[in-house]
């Protein structure tokens, strides 16, 4: 797994945010970094949706936020 590539497009590198949290080769800090990027991407999609430029990605923001809270608690 290429960490830098997964950081550029987490939704392409992982099937779900939970897959990031469960990945055995990523450190806790790397997981937080990837999920933070994924969260940013999801927020950008929401903005586009609000501007009637709907994206085709399902909303994963709640799941990402919950996972980030869990991972930050472990730090």
Short mmCIF file of C-alpha atoms in Angstrom, two decimals:
data_model
loop_
_atom_site.label_atom_id
_atom_site.label_comp_id
_atom_site.label_asym_id
_atom_site.label_seq_id
_atom_site.Cartn_x
_atom_site.Cartn_y
_atom_site.Cartn_z
CA UNK A 1 0.00 0.00 0.00
CA UNK A 2 1.31 3.43 -0.97
CA UNK A 3 0.54 5.82 1.90
CA UNK A 4 1.10 8.99 -0.14
CA UNK A 5 -1.21 7.76 -2.90
CA UNK A 6 -3.90 6.79 -0.40
CA UNK A 7 -3.61 10.22 1.18
CA UNK A 8 -4.31 11.92 -2.16
CA UNK A 9 -7.53 9.98 -2.74
CA UNK A 10 -8.63 7.90 0.24
CA UNK A 11 -11.97 6.93 -1.34
CA UNK A 12 -10.09 5.32 -4.22
CA UNK A 13 -7.51 3.58 -2.03
CA UNK A 14 -9.98 2.17 0.53
CA UNK A 15 -13.45 0.67 0.23
CA UNK A 16 -14.66 2.37 3.40
CA UNK A 17 -13.42 4.62 6.20
CA UNK A 18 -13.53 1.61 8.52
CA UNK A 19 -10.93 -0.07 6.27
CA UNK A 20 -8.57 2.80 7.06
CA UNK A 21 -9.12 2.41 10.80
CA UNK A 22 -8.56 -1.36 10.58
CA UNK A 23 -5.49 -1.24 8.33
CA UNK A 24 -2.68 -3.10 10.12
CA UNK A 25 0.23 -1.32 8.40
CA UNK A 26 -0.87 2.26 9.10
CA UNK A 27 0.13 4.00 12.30
CA UNK A 28 -2.57 5.74 14.32
CA UNK A 29 -1.24 9.09 13.06
CA UNK A 30 -1.39 7.94 9.43
CA UNK A 31 -4.96 6.72 9.90
CA UNK A 32 -5.92 10.11 11.29
CA UNK A 33 -4.21 11.82 8.37
CA UNK A 34 -6.00 9.70 5.75
CA UNK A 35 -9.38 10.05 7.45
CA UNK A 36 -8.91 13.80 7.83
CA UNK A 37 -8.26 14.06 4.09
CA UNK A 38 -11.30 11.88 3.37
CA UNK A 39 -13.38 14.14 5.64
CA UNK A 40 -12.21 17.19 3.70
CA UNK A 41 -13.14 15.48 0.43
CA UNK A 42 -16.60 14.66 1.79
CA UNK A 43 -17.12 18.25 2.93
CA UNK A 44 -16.17 19.47 -0.54
CA UNK A 45 -18.74 17.08 -2.00
CA UNK A 46 -21.40 18.49 0.33
CA UNK A 47 -20.60 22.03 -0.82
CA UNK A 48 -20.91 20.92 -4.45
CA UNK A 49 -24.25 19.27 -3.64
CA UNK A 50 -25.50 22.48 -2.06
CA UNK A 51 -24.52 24.35 -5.21
CA UNK A 52 -26.51 21.88 -7.32
CA UNK A 53 -23.40 20.18 -8.61
CA UNK A 54 -24.27 16.83 -7.12
CA UNK A 55 -21.50 14.30 -6.76
CA UNK A 56 -21.99 10.58 -7.10
CA UNK A 57 -20.32 9.57 -3.82
CA UNK A 58 -22.36 8.32 -0.88
CA UNK A 59 -22.18 10.39 2.31
CA UNK A 60 -19.59 8.93 4.69
CA UNK A 61 -19.02 12.02 6.80
CA UNK A 62 -20.66 10.69 9.98
CA UNK A 63 -18.65 7.47 9.86
CA UNK A 64 -15.41 9.37 9.26
CA UNK A 65 -16.07 11.78 12.14
CA UNK A 66 -16.78 8.91 14.54
CA UNK A 67 -13.62 7.06 13.51
CA UNK A 68 -11.52 10.21 13.88
CA UNK A 69 -12.84 10.70 17.42
CA UNK A 70 -12.00 7.10 18.31
CA UNK A 71 -8.49 7.32 16.86
CA UNK A 72 -7.75 10.65 18.52
CA UNK A 73 -8.83 9.19 21.86
CA UNK A 74 -6.19 6.47 21.39
CA UNK A 75 -3.45 9.03 20.70
#
